[in-house]
Amino acid sequence: MTNKKIDVLNVKFDNLTKKEMLAALIDRVNKKEKTFVVTANPEIVMHANADKHYMAILKQADYITADGIGIVKGARILGTPIVERVAGYDLMLDLLKEADLNQKSVYLLGAKQTTIEKAVKKLKKDYPQINLVGYHNGYFDLADESILSEVLAAEPDLLFVGLGFSRQEKWILRYLEQADKGLAMGVGGAFDAYTGTVKRAPAIFIKMNLEWFYRLIKQPSRFKRMLVLPKFLVAVKKEKKNVS
């Protein structure tokens, strides 16, 4: 398995299929290696280019997946294609399946209290062999040491953090600096999707790489956020000209 990092506007993505990515992550979990996973879309890339501190955090990640189809298209424009999109939500579900098969410990952090409670209830039903060592909602101050101490004490093999970027990556970095083991991954709004609080796009939209369009239809308030995609593509084309 080769993994040549692909540079898209200064963010280095792992060029792995989802199957290869999953195998690599599970191997690290089994070896008790600390692992920082970022699932990045164009919005995250653009934010990192505008925020040096956030870019520095991303550079410390062990793996960065191409979570958005925009990243795949951008890499193709740059002449350095990424083999496939690896959606963070799908990767989380695959990791939960593996955790269930091998009785790994899991901690969930993020979302509203009602949502995280629904996620815990559903997880226990879907993955009965998982050792759920704790959960907490995402409404807390990042400087709150009590939350950090609670998760550190739980020593999860897998930690899923849904605080939204860049908040989740900042918290994960602090956590891994003190943890002895474990894979920590930012999952954004995955708990909302998992519980059905926010409906995920139908399979046909996902297959056609139009998940973003479905979200826009269902949540028109996302329009301003969606404007980052054309800005991202303009930046990619500009970068292509500069390196040509």
CSV table of C-alpha atoms in Angstrom, one decimal:
chain,number,residue,atom,x,y,z
A,1,MET,CA,0.0,0.0,0.0
A,2,THR,CA,1.6,3.2,-1.1
A,3,ASN,CA,0.5,6.5,0.3
A,4,LYS,CA,1.8,9.5,-1.5
A,5,LYS,CA,0.6,12.7,0.1
A,6,ILE,CA,-1.3,15.0,-2.3
A,7,ASP,CA,-0.9,18.8,-1.8
A,8,VAL,CA,-4.0,20.8,-2.3
A,9,LEU,CA,-3.5,24.5,-1.4
A,10,ASN,CA,-0.8,23.6,1.2
A,11,VAL,CA,-2.9,20.9,2.9
A,12,LYS,CA,-1.5,17.4,2.4
A,13,PHE,CA,-4.1,14.7,1.8
A,14,ASP,CA,-3.6,11.0,2.1
A,15,ASN,CA,-4.0,9.3,-1.3
A,16,LEU,CA,-5.7,6.1,-0.1
A,17,THR,CA,-8.9,4.3,-0.8
A,18,LYS,CA,-11.4,4.1,2.1
A,19,LYS,CA,-10.5,0.4,2.4
A,20,GLU,CA,-6.7,1.2,2.6
A,21,MET,CA,-7.4,4.1,5.0
A,22,LEU,CA,-9.4,1.9,7.3
A,23,ALA,CA,-6.8,-0.8,7.4
A,24,ALA,CA,-4.1,1.7,8.2
A,25,LEU,CA,-6.1,3.2,11.0
A,26,ILE,CA,-7.1,-0.1,12.6
A,27,ASP,CA,-3.5,-1.2,12.5
A,28,ARG,CA,-2.4,1.9,14.4
A,29,VAL,CA,-5.3,1.4,17.0
A,30,ASN,CA,-4.2,-2.2,17.5
A,31,LYS,CA,-0.6,-1.0,18.1
A,32,LYS,CA,-1.9,1.6,20.5
A,33,GLU,CA,-0.4,4.4,18.5
A,34,LYS,CA,-1.8,7.8,19.0
A,35,THR,CA,-3.5,8.9,15.7
A,36,PHE,CA,-4.9,12.3,14.7
A,37,VAL,CA,-7.4,12.1,11.8
A,38,VAL,CA,-8.7,15.1,10.0
A,39,THR,CA,-11.6,14.8,7.5
A,40,ALA,CA,-11.2,17.9,5.3
A,41,ASN,CA,-13.4,19.6,2.7
A,42,PRO,CA,-12.8,22.8,0.7
A,43,GLU,CA,-14.1,24.9,3.6
A,44,ILE,CA,-11.5,23.6,5.9
A,45,VAL,CA,-8.7,24.1,3.3
A,46,MET,CA,-9.7,27.7,2.7
A,47,HIS,CA,-9.9,28.4,6.4
A,48,ALA,CA,-6.5,26.9,7.0
A,49,ASN,CA,-5.0,29.1,4.3
A,50,ALA,CA,-6.5,32.1,6.1
A,51,ASP,CA,-5.5,31.0,9.6
A,52,LYS,CA,-1.9,30.1,10.2
A,53,HIS,CA,-2.6,28.6,13.6
A,54,TYR,CA,-5.2,26.3,12.2
A,55,MET,CA,-2.8,25.3,9.3
A,56,ALA,CA,-0.2,24.5,11.9
A,57,ILE,CA,-2.7,22.1,13.6
A,58,LEU,CA,-3.5,20.4,10.3
A,59,LYS,CA,0.2,19.8,9.7
A,60,GLN,CA,0.4,17.8,12.9
A,61,ALA,CA,-2.4,15.4,11.7
A,62,ASP,CA,-1.4,11.8,11.0
A,63,TYR,CA,-4.0,11.4,8.3
A,64,ILE,CA,-6.1,13.9,6.3
A,65,THR,CA,-8.9,12.5,4.2
A,66,ALA,CA,-10.6,14.0,1.2
A,67,ASP,CA,-14.0,14.4,2.8
A,68,GLY,CA,-15.5,16.6,0.1
A,69,ILE,CA,-15.8,15.9,-3.7
A,70,GLY,CA,-14.4,19.4,-4.2
A,71,ILE,CA,-11.0,18.2,-2.9
A,72,VAL,CA,-11.0,15.4,-5.4
A,73,LYS,CA,-11.8,17.8,-8.2
A,74,GLY,CA,-9.2,20.3,-7.0
A,75,ALA,CA,-6.5,17.6,-6.9
A,76,ARG,CA,-7.4,16.6,-10.4
A,77,ILE,CA,-7.2,20.2,-11.7
A,78,LEU,CA,-3.7,20.4,-10.1
A,79,GLY,CA,-2.6,17.3,-12.0
A,80,THR,CA,-2.2,15.2,-8.8
A,81,PRO,CA,-5.4,13.1,-8.7
A,82,ILE,CA,-6.6,11.6,-5.4
A,83,VAL,CA,-7.8,8.0,-5.8
A,84,GLU,CA,-11.2,8.5,-4.2
A,85,ARG,CA,-13.2,10.6,-1.8
A,86,VAL,CA,-13.2,9.2,1.8
A,87,ALA,CA,-16.2,10.7,3.5
A,88,GLY,CA,-15.7,11.2,7.3
A,89,TYR,CA,-19.1,10.0,8.1
A,90,ASP,CA,-18.6,6.7,6.2
A,91,LEU,CA,-15.2,6.3,7.8
A,92,MET,CA,-16.6,6.8,11.2
A,93,LEU,CA,-19.2,4.0,10.6
A,94,ASP,CA,-16.6,1.7,9.3
A,95,LEU,CA,-14.4,2.3,12.4
A,96,LEU,CA,-17.4,1.6,14.7
A,97,LYS,CA,-18.0,-1.7,12.9
A,98,GLU,CA,-14.4,-2.7,13.5
A,99,ALA,CA,-14.6,-1.6,17.1
A,100,ASP,CA,-17.7,-3.8,17.5
A,101,LEU,CA,-15.9,-6.8,15.9
A,102,ASN,CA,-12.9,-6.4,18.2
A,103,GLN,CA,-14.6,-5.0,21.3
A,104,LYS,CA,-12.6,-1.7,21.2
A,105,SER,CA,-13.5,1.2,23.6
A,106,VAL,CA,-15.2,4.3,22.2
A,107,TYR,CA,-15.9,7.8,23.5
A,108,LEU,CA,-18.3,10.3,21.7
A,109,LEU,CA,-17.9,14.0,22.2
A,110,GLY,CA,-20.1,16.7,20.6
A,111,ALA,CA,-23.5,17.8,19.4
A,112,LYS,CA,-26.5,18.8,21.6
A,113,GLN,CA,-27.3,16.8,24.7
A,114,THR,CA,-30.5,15.3,23.2
A,115,THR,CA,-28.6,14.3,20.0
A,116,ILE,CA,-25.6,12.7,21.8
A,117,GLU,CA,-28.0,10.7,24.0
A,118,LYS,CA,-29.8,9.5,20.9
A,119,ALA,CA,-26.4,8.6,19.3
A,120,VAL,CA,-25.4,6.6,22.4
A,121,LYS,CA,-28.7,4.7,22.4
A,122,LYS,CA,-28.4,3.9,18.7
A,123,LEU,CA,-24.8,2.9,19.0
A,124,LYS,CA,-25.5,0.4,21.8
A,125,LYS,CA,-28.2,-1.1,19.5
A,126,ASP,CA,-26.1,-1.1,16.3
A,127,TYR,CA,-22.8,-2.1,17.9
A,128,PRO,CA,-23.5,-4.1,21.0
A,129,GLN,CA,-19.9,-5.4,21.5
A,130,ILE,CA,-18.4,-1.9,21.6
A,131,ASN,CA,-17.1,-0.8,25.0
A,132,LEU,CA,-18.6,2.7,25.3
A,133,VAL,CA,-16.5,4.4,27.9
A,134,GLY,CA,-18.2,7.8,27.9
A,135,TYR,CA,-19.9,10.6,26.1
A,136,HIS,CA,-20.4,14.3,26.5
A,137,ASN,CA,-22.2,17.0,24.5
A,138,GLY,CA,-20.3,19.7,22.6
A,139,TYR,CA,-21.4,22.7,24.6
A,140,PHE,CA,-18.4,23.5,26.7
A,141,ASP,CA,-15.6,25.9,26.7
A,142,LEU,CA,-12.4,24.6,25.0
A,143,ALA,CA,-10.4,25.7,28.1
A,144,ASP,CA,-12.6,23.5,30.3
A,145,GLU,CA,-10.0,21.1,31.8
A,146,SER,CA,-12.7,18.9,33.4
A,147,ILE,CA,-13.9,17.5,30.0
A,148,LEU,CA,-10.3,16.9,28.9
A,149,SER,CA,-9.6,15.1,32.2
A,150,GLU,CA,-12.7,13.0,31.8
A,151,VAL,CA,-11.8,11.7,28.4
A,152,LEU,CA,-8.2,11.1,29.3
A,153,ALA,CA,-9.3,9.0,32.3
A,154,ALA,CA,-11.6,6.9,30.0
A,155,GLU,CA,-8.6,6.0,27.7
A,156,PRO,CA,-10.7,5.3,24.6
A,157,ASP,CA,-9.3,3.4,21.7
A,158,LEU,CA,-11.4,5.5,19.4
A,159,LEU,CA,-12.6,9.1,20.1
A,160,PHE,CA,-15.0,10.8,17.8
A,161,VAL,CA,-15.2,14.6,18.2
A,162,GLY,CA,-18.1,16.5,16.6
A,163,LEU,CA,-17.5,20.1,17.6
A,164,GLY,CA,-17.2,21.5,14.1
A,165,PHE,CA,-14.0,22.8,12.6
A,166,SER,CA,-11.7,24.4,13.8
A,167,ARG,CA,-12.9,23.8,17.3
A,168,GLN,CA,-12.7,20.0,17.1
A,169,GLU,CA,-9.1,19.9,15.7
A,170,LYS,CA,-7.9,22.4,18.4
A,171,TRP,CA,-9.4,20.2,21.1
A,172,ILE,CA,-8.1,16.9,19.6
A,173,LEU,CA,-4.5,18.3,19.4
A,174,ARG,CA,-4.6,19.2,23.1
A,175,TYR,CA,-6.0,15.8,24.0
A,176,LEU,CA,-3.5,13.8,22.1
A,177,GLU,CA,-0.6,15.8,23.6
A,178,GLN,CA,-1.6,14.2,26.9
A,179,ALA,CA,-3.1,10.9,25.9
A,180,ASP,CA,-1.1,7.7,26.0
A,181,LYS,CA,-3.0,6.0,23.1
A,182,GLY,CA,-6.0,6.2,20.9
A,183,LEU,CA,-7.3,7.4,17.5
A,184,ALA,CA,-9.1,10.8,17.6
A,185,MET,CA,-11.0,12.0,14.6
A,186,GLY,CA,-13.0,15.2,14.0
A,187,VAL,CA,-16.5,14.2,12.6
A,188,GLY,CA,-18.3,17.6,12.4
A,189,GLY,CA,-22.0,17.0,12.3
A,190,ALA,CA,-21.8,13.2,12.0
A,191,PHE,CA,-23.8,12.6,15.2
A,192,ASP,CA,-26.7,14.6,13.8
A,193,ALA,CA,-26.6,12.5,10.6
A,194,TYR,CA,-26.2,9.2,12.6
A,195,THR,CA,-29.3,9.9,14.7
A,196,GLY,CA,-31.3,11.3,11.8
A,197,THR,CA,-31.5,14.7,13.5
A,198,VAL,CA,-30.2,16.0,10.2
A,199,LYS,CA,-31.1,13.8,7.2
A,200,ARG,CA,-28.2,12.7,5.1
A,201,ALA,CA,-28.6,12.9,1.4
A,202,PRO,CA,-30.3,10.0,-0.4
A,203,ALA,CA,-27.9,7.5,-2.0
A,204,ILE,CA,-28.5,8.8,-5.5
A,205,PHE,CA,-27.2,12.3,-4.5
A,206,ILE,CA,-24.2,10.8,-2.8
A,207,LYS,CA,-23.4,8.6,-5.9
A,208,MET,CA,-23.6,11.7,-8.1
A,209,ASN,CA,-21.4,13.7,-5.8
A,210,LEU,CA,-24.4,16.1,-5.2
A,211,GLU,CA,-24.6,15.7,-1.4
A,212,TRP,CA,-23.7,19.4,-1.0
A,213,PHE,CA,-26.7,20.3,-3.2
A,214,TYR,CA,-29.1,18.2,-1.2
A,215,ARG,CA,-27.8,19.9,2.0
A,216,LEU,CA,-28.4,23.3,0.4
A,217,ILE,CA,-32.0,22.4,-0.5
A,218,LYS,CA,-32.7,21.2,3.0
A,219,GLN,CA,-30.8,24.0,4.8
A,220,PRO,CA,-30.8,27.2,2.7
A,221,SER,CA,-29.0,28.9,5.6
A,222,ARG,CA,-25.9,27.1,4.4
A,223,PHE,CA,-25.8,29.2,1.2
A,224,LYS,CA,-23.0,31.5,2.5
A,225,ARG,CA,-20.9,28.5,3.5
A,226,MET,CA,-21.4,27.0,0.1
A,227,LEU,CA,-19.9,30.1,-1.5
A,228,VAL,CA,-16.5,28.8,-0.4
A,229,LEU,CA,-16.5,26.1,-3.1
A,230,PRO,CA,-16.3,28.4,-6.1
A,231,LYS,CA,-13.6,30.4,-4.2
A,232,PHE,CA,-11.7,27.2,-3.6
A,233,LEU,CA,-11.8,26.2,-7.2
A,234,VAL,CA,-10.6,29.7,-8.2
A,235,ALA,CA,-7.7,29.4,-5.8
A,236,VAL,CA,-6.9,25.9,-7.2
A,237,LYS,CA,-6.9,27.2,-10.8
A,238,LYS,CA,-4.7,30.1,-9.7
A,239,GLU,CA,-2.3,27.7,-8.1
A,240,LYS,CA,-2.3,25.5,-11.2
A,241,LYS,CA,-1.2,28.6,-13.3
A,242,ASN,CA,1.6,29.4,-10.7
A,243,VAL,CA,3.1,26.0,-10.9
A,244,SER,CA,2.8,25.5,-14.6
